[in-house]
Short mmCIF file of C-alpha atoms in Angstrom, two decimals:
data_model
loop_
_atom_site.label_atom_id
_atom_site.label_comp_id
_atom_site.label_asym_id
_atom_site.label_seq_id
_atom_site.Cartn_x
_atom_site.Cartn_y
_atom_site.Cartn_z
CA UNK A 1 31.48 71.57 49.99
CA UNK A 2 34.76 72.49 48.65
CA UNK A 3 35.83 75.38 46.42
CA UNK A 4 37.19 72.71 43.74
CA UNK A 5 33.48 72.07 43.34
CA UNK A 6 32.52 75.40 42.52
CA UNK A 7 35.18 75.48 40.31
CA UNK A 8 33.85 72.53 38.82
CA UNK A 9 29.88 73.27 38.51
CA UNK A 10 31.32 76.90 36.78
CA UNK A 11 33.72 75.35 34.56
CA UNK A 12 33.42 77.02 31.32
CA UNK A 13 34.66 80.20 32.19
CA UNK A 14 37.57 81.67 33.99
CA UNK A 15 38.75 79.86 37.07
CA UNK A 16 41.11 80.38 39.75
CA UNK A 17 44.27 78.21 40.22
CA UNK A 18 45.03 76.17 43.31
CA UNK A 19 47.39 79.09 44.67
CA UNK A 20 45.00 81.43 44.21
CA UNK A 21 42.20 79.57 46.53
CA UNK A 22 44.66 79.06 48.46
CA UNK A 23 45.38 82.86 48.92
CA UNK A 24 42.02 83.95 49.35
CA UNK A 25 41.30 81.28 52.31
CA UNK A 26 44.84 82.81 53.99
CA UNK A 27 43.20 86.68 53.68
CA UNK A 28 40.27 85.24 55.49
CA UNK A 29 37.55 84.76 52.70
CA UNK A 30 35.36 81.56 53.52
CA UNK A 31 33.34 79.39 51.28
CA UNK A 32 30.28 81.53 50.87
CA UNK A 33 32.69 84.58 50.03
CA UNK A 34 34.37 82.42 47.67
CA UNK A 35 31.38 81.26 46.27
CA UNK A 36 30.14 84.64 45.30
CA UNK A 37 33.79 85.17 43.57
CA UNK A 38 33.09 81.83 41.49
CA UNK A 39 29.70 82.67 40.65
CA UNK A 40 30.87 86.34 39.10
CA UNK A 41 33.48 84.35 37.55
CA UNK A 42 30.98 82.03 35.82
CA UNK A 43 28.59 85.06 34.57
CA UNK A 44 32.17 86.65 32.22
CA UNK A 45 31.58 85.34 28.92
CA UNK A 46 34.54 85.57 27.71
CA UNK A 47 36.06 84.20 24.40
CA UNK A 48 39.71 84.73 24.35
CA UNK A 49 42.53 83.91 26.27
CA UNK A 50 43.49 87.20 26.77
CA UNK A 51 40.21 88.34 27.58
CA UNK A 52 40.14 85.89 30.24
CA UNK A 53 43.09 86.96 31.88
CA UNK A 54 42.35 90.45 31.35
CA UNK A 55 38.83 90.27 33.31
CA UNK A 56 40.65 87.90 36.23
CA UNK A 57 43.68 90.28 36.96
CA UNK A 58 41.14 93.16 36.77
CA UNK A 59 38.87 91.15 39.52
CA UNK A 60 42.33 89.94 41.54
CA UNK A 61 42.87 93.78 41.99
CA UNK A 62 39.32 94.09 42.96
CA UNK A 63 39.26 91.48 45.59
CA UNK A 64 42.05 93.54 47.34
CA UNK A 65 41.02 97.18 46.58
CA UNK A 66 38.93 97.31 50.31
CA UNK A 67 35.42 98.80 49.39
CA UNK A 68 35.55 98.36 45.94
CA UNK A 69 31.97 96.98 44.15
CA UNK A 70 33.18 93.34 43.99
CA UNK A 71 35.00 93.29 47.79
CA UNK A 72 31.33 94.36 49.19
CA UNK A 73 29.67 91.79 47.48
CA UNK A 74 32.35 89.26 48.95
CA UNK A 75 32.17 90.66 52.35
CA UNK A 76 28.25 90.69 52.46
CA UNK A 77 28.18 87.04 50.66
CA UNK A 78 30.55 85.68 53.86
CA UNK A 79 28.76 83.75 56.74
CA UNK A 80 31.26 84.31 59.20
CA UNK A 81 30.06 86.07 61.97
CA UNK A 82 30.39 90.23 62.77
CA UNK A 83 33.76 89.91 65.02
CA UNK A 84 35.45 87.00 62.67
CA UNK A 85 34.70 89.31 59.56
CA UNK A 86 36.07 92.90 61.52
CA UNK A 87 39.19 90.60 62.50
CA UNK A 88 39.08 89.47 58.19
CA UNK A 89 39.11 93.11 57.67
CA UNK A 90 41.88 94.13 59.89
CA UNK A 91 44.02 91.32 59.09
CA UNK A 92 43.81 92.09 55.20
CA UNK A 93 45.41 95.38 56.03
CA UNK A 94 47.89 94.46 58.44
CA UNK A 95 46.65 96.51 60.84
CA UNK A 96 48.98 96.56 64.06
CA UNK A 97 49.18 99.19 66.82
CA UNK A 98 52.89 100.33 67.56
CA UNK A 99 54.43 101.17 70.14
CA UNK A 100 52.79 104.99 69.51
CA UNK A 101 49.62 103.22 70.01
CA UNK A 102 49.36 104.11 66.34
CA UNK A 103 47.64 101.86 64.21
CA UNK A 104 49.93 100.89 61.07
CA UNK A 105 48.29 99.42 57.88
CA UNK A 106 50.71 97.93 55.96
CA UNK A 107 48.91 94.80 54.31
CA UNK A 108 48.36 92.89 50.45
CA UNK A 109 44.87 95.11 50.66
CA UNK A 110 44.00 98.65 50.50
CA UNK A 111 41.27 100.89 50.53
CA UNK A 112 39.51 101.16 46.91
CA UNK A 113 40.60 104.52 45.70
CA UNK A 114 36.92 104.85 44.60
CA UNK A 115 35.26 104.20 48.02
CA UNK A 116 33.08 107.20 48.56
CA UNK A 117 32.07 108.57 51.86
CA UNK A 118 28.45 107.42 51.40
CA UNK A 119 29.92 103.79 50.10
CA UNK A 120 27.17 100.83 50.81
CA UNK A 121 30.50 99.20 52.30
CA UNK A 122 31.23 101.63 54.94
CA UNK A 123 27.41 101.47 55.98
CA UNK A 124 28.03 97.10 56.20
CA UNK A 125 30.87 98.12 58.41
CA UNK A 126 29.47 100.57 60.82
CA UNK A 127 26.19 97.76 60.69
CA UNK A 128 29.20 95.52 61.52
CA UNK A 129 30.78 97.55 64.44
CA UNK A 130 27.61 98.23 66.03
CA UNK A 131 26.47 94.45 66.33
CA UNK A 132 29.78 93.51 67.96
CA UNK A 133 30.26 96.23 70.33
CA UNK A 134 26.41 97.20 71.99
CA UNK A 135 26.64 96.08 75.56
CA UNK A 136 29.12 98.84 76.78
CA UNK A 137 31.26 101.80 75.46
CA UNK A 138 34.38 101.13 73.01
CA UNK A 139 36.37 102.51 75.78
CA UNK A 140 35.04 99.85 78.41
CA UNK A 141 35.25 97.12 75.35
CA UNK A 142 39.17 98.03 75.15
CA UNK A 143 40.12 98.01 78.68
CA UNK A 144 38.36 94.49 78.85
CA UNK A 145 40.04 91.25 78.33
CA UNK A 146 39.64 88.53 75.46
CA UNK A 147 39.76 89.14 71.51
CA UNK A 148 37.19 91.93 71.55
CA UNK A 149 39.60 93.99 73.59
CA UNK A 150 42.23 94.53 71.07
CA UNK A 151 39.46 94.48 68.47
CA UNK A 152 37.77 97.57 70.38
CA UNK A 153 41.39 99.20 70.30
CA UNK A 154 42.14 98.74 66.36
CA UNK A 155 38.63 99.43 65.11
CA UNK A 156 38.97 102.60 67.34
CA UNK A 157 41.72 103.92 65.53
CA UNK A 158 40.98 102.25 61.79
CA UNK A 159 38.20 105.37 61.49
CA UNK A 160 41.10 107.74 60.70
CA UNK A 161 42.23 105.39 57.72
CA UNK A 162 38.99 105.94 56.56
CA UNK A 163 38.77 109.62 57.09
CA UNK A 164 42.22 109.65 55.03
CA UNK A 165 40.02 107.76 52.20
CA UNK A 166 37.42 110.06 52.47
CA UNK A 167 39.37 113.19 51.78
CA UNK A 168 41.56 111.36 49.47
CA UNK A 169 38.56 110.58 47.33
CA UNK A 170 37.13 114.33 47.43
CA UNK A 171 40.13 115.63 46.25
CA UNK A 172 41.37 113.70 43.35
CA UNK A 173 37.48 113.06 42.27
CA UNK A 174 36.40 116.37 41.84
CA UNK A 175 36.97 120.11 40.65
CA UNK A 176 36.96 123.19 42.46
CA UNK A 177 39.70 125.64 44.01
CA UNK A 178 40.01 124.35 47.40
CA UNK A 179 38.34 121.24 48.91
CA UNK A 180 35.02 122.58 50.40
CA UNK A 181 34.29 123.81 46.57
CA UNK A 182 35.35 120.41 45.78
CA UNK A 183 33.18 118.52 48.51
CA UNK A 184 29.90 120.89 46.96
CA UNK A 185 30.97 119.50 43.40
CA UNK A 186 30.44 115.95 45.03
CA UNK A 187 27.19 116.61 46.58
CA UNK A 188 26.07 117.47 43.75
CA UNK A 189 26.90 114.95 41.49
CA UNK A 190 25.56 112.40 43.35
CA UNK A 191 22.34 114.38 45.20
CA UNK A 192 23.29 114.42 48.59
CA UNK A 193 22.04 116.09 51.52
CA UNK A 194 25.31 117.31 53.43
CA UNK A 195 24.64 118.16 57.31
CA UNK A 196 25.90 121.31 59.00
CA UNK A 197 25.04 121.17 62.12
CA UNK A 198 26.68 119.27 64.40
CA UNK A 199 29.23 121.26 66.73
CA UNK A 200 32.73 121.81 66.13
CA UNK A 201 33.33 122.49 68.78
CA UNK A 202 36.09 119.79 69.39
CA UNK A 203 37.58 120.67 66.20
CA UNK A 204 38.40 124.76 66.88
CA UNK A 205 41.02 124.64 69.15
CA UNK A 206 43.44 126.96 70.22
CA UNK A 207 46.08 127.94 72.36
CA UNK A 208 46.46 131.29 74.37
CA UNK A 209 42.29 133.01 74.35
CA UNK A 210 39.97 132.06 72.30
CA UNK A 211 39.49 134.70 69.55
CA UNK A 212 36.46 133.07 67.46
CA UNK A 213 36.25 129.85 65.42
CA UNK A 214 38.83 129.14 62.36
CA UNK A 215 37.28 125.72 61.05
CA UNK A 216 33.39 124.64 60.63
CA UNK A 217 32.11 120.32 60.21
CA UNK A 218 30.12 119.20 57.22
CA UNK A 219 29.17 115.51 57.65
CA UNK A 220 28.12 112.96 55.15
CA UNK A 221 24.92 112.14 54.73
CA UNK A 222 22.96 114.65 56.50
CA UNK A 223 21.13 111.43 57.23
CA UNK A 224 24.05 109.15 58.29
CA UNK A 225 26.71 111.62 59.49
CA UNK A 226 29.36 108.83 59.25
CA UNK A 227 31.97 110.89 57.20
CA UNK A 228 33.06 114.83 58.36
CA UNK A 229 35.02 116.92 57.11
CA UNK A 230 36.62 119.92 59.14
CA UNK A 231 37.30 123.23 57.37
CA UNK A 232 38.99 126.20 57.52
CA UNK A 233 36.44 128.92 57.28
CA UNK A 234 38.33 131.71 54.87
CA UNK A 235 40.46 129.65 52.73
CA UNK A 236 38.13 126.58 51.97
CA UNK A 237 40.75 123.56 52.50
CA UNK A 238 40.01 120.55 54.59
CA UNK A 239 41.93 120.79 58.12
CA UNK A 240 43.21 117.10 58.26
CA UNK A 241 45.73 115.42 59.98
CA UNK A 242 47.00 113.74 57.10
CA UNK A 243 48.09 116.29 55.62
CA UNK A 244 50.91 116.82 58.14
CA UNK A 245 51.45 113.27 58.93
CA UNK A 246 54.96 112.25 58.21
CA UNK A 247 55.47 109.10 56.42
CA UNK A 248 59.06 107.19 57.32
CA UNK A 249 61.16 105.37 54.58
CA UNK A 250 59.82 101.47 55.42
CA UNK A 251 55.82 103.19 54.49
CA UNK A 252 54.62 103.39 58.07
CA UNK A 253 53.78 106.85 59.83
CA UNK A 254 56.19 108.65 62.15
CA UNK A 255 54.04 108.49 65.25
CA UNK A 256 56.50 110.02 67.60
CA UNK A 257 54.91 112.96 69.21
CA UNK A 258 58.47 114.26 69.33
CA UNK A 259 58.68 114.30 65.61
CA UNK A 260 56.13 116.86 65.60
CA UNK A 261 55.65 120.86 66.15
CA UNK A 262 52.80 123.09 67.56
CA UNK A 263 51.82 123.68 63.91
CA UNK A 264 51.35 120.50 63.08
CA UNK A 265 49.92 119.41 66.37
CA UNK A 266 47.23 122.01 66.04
CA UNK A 267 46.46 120.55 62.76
CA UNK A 268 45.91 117.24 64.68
CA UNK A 269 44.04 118.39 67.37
CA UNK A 270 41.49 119.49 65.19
CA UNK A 271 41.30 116.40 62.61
CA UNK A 272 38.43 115.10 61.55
CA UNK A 273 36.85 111.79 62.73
CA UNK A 274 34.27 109.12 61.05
CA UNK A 275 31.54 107.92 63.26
CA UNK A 276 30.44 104.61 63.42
CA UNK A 277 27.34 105.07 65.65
CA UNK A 278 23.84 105.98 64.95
CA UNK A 279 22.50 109.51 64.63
CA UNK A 280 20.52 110.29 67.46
CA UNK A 281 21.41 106.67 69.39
CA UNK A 282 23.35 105.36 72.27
CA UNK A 283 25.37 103.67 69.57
CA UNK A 284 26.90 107.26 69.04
CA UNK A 285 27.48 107.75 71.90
CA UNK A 286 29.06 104.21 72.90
CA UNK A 287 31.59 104.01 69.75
CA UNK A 288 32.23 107.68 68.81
CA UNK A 289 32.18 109.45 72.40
CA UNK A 290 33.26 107.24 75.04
CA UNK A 291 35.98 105.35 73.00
CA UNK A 292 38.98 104.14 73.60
CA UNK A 293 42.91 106.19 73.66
CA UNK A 294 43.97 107.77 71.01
CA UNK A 295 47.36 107.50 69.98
CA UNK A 296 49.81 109.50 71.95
CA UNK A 297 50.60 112.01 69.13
CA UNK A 298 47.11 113.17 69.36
CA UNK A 299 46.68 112.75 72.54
CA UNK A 300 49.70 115.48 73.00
CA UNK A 301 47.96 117.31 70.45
CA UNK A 302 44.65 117.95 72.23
CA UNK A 303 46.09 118.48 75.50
CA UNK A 304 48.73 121.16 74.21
CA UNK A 305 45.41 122.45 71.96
CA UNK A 306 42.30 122.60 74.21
CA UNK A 307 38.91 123.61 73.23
CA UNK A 308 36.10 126.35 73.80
CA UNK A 309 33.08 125.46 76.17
CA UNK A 310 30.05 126.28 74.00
CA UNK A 311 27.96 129.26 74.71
CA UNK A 312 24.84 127.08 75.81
CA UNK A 313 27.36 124.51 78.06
CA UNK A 314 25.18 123.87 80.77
CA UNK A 315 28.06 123.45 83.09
CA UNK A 316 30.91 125.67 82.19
CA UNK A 317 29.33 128.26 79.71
CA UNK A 318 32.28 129.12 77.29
CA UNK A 319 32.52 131.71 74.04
CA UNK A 320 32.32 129.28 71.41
CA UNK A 321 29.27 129.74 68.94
CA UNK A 322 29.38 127.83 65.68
CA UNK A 323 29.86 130.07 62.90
CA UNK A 324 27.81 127.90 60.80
CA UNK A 325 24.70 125.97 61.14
CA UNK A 326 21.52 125.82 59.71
CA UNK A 327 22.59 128.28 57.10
CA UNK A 328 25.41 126.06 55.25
CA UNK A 329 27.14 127.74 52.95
CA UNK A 330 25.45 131.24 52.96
CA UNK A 331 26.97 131.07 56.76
CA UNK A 332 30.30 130.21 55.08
CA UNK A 333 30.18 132.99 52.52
CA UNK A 334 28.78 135.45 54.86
CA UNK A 335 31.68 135.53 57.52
CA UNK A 336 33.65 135.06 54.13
CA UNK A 337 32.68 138.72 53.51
CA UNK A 338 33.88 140.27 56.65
CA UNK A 339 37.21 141.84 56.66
CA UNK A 340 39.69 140.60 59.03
CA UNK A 341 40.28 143.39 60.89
CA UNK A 342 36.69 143.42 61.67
CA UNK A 343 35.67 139.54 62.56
CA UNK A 344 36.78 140.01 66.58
CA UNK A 345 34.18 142.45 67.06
CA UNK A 346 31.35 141.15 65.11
CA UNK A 347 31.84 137.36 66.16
CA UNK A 348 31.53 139.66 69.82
CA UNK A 349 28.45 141.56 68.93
CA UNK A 350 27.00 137.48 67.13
CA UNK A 351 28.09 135.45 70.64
CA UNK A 352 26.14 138.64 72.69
CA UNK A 353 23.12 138.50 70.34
CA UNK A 354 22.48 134.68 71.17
CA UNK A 355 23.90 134.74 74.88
CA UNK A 356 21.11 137.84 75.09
CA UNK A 357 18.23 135.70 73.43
CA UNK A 358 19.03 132.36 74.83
CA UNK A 359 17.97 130.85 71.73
CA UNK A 360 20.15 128.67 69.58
CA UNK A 361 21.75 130.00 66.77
CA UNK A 362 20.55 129.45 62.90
CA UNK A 363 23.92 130.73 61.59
CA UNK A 364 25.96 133.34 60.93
CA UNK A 365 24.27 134.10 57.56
CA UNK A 366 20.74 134.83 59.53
CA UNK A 367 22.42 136.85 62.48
CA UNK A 368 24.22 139.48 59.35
CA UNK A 369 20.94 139.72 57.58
CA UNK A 370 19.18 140.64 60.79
CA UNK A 371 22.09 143.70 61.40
CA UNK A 372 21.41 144.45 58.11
CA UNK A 373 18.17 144.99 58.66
CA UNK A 374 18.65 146.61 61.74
CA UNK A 375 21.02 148.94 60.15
CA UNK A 376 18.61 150.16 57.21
CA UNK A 377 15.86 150.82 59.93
CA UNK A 378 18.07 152.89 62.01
CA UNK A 379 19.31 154.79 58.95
CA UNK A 380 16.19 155.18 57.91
CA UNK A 381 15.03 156.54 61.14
CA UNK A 382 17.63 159.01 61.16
CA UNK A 383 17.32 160.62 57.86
CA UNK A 384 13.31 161.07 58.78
CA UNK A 385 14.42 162.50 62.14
CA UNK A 386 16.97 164.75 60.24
CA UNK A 387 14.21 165.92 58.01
CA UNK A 388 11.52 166.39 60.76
CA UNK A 389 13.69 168.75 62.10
#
């Protein structure tokens, strides 16, 4: 069956021209995917001319916006198999690692500007990534031989495209002085459940000793936890990598670790980073955890930036407690409300509370309502004492 034909049993409405078939079957689209174009296609019924070539350019753009309504029905319609459609995929941007081991995107296709981090496509994709690599780890996948070792490589390092989509979508989507006011906004317009409490462990490092934690993780869905975000405790804004990454004159990214400065390496080191795995699975474990090298600039970045042991590490015991937890946002606004001068000694007196108890923490938020508490009693007791007397 040829795409002529489709073109043929839908004739009637708009069509695409020969150069245009053409130029889907180069990006990778097969008949099925095509098929699903021509049936949309079929269902416009459109009168005018200009109608017509209003609705087609409108769909064109579509096609090549990555995510986008139209290119998820396209991608789910194909019958190629998972690794021939991650290879479509990669090959539509122009993904290529450089000599950074930096993976460039430079390709006719980008990332819708409307893909949310709770997108059906980014769900087809992890569904996707999880079929093609579940024998071994990423890392083992990558230092393997064949096709699915430069596949394991590039899909790797394609989840920090998507975290740049991510924040790029919170931010120009919503309202709200800084970005965690503007990832609440987008919770609640669509009724998510946001999770707080996986560690961040990874993402609050520091250079020199370790004081207490800057940045807390929200991840999207609490259900999922595909999509984090890392940010800065007191002033709200995401802490991203992309915001520092410098972008040359030709469109790529300056990925010389030369290029770059402590500030902006620290920035790095603490980036976010979209999951592909399971909650709760060895998929997590195999794509997110035990995955392949990152590029050199963050690899300089985490080893010039190293991290906290957690309280509870059963191994090496650190001072790292996660400032917020179970508590979410009260947690946020209740360190919020601790003056600056102050925060070394209570985030002391908070890490000695739980390293006392043994018992994991339920947030910030719940520890200052218990010193509160604590407080009142003991002035309380004092003022009966003073009067007793």
């Amino acid at each position: 069956m040829t795409f002529s034909w489709l073109l043929d049993k839908y004739r009637g409405s708009i069509q695409f021209s020969d150069k245009e078939v053409q130029l889907l079957s180069k990006d990778g689209w097969d008949q099925a995917s095509q098929c699903k174009a021509a049936q949309y296609l079929y269902q416009q019924k459109l009168t005018s001319l200009e109608q017509i070539e209003k609705q087609k350019a409108h769909m064109w753009h579509q096609i090549h916006a990555i995510g986008s309504e139209f290119y998820t029905q396209m991608y789910q319609a194909s019958q190629k198999g998972p690794v021939q459609r991650l290879q479509m995929l990669l090959g539509q941007l122009g993904a290529k690692i450089d000599q950074y081991h930096f993976l460039q995107i430079q390709g006719a296709y980008h990332f819708d500007a409307q893909l949310a981090p709770h997108a059906p496509f980014l769900v087809l994709l992890c569904q996707d990534i999880q079929q093609v690599f579940k024998s071994q780890t990423l890392a083992d996948y990558a230092q393997g031989e064949g096709e699915l070792a430069l596949l394991a490589q590039q899909i790797h390092l394609l989840r920090y495209w998507i975290d740049r989509q991510n924040i790029n979508y919170i931010r120009e989507n919503f309202p709200g002085g800084n970005d965690y006011q503007k990832l609440l906004n987008y919770q609640t317009y669509y009724g998510l459940a946001l999770d707080y409490q996986t560690d961040a462990t990874y993402h609050n490092r520091y250079q020199g000793r370790f004081i207490y934690p800057n940045n807390f993780k929200v991840q999207v869905t609490a259900k999922s936890k595909h999509a984090e975000f890392i940010i800065d405790l007191v002033r709200g804004d995401f802490v991203t990598q992309w915001d520092v990454l410098k972008k040359l004159d030709n469109g790529l990214i300056d990925s010389q670790p030369d290029h770059y400065g402590q500030y902006e390496l620290s920035i790095i080191a603490n980036t976010e980073s979209f999951n592909f795995g399971q909650v709760h699975h060895k998929s997590h474990w195999r794509l997110d955890i035990e995955h392949p090298s990152d590029a050199q600039l963050r690899q300089r970045a985490t080893q010039q930036w190293p991290y906290e042991p957690d309280v509870f590490d059963k191994q090496q015991p650190g001072q790292y407690l996660d400032i917020v937890k179970k508590g979410g946002p009260r947690d946020v606004y209740a360190w919020q409300e601790i003056p600056l001068a102050q925060r070394q000694e209570v985030y002391h007196n908070y890490l000695a509370n739980y390293q006392n108890s043994r018992s994991r923490s339920l947030g910030f938020a719940k520890f200052a309502e218990q010193q509160k508490i604590a407080a009142t009693k003991a002035e309380a007791a004092k003022k009966k004492e003073e009067r007793d007397e």
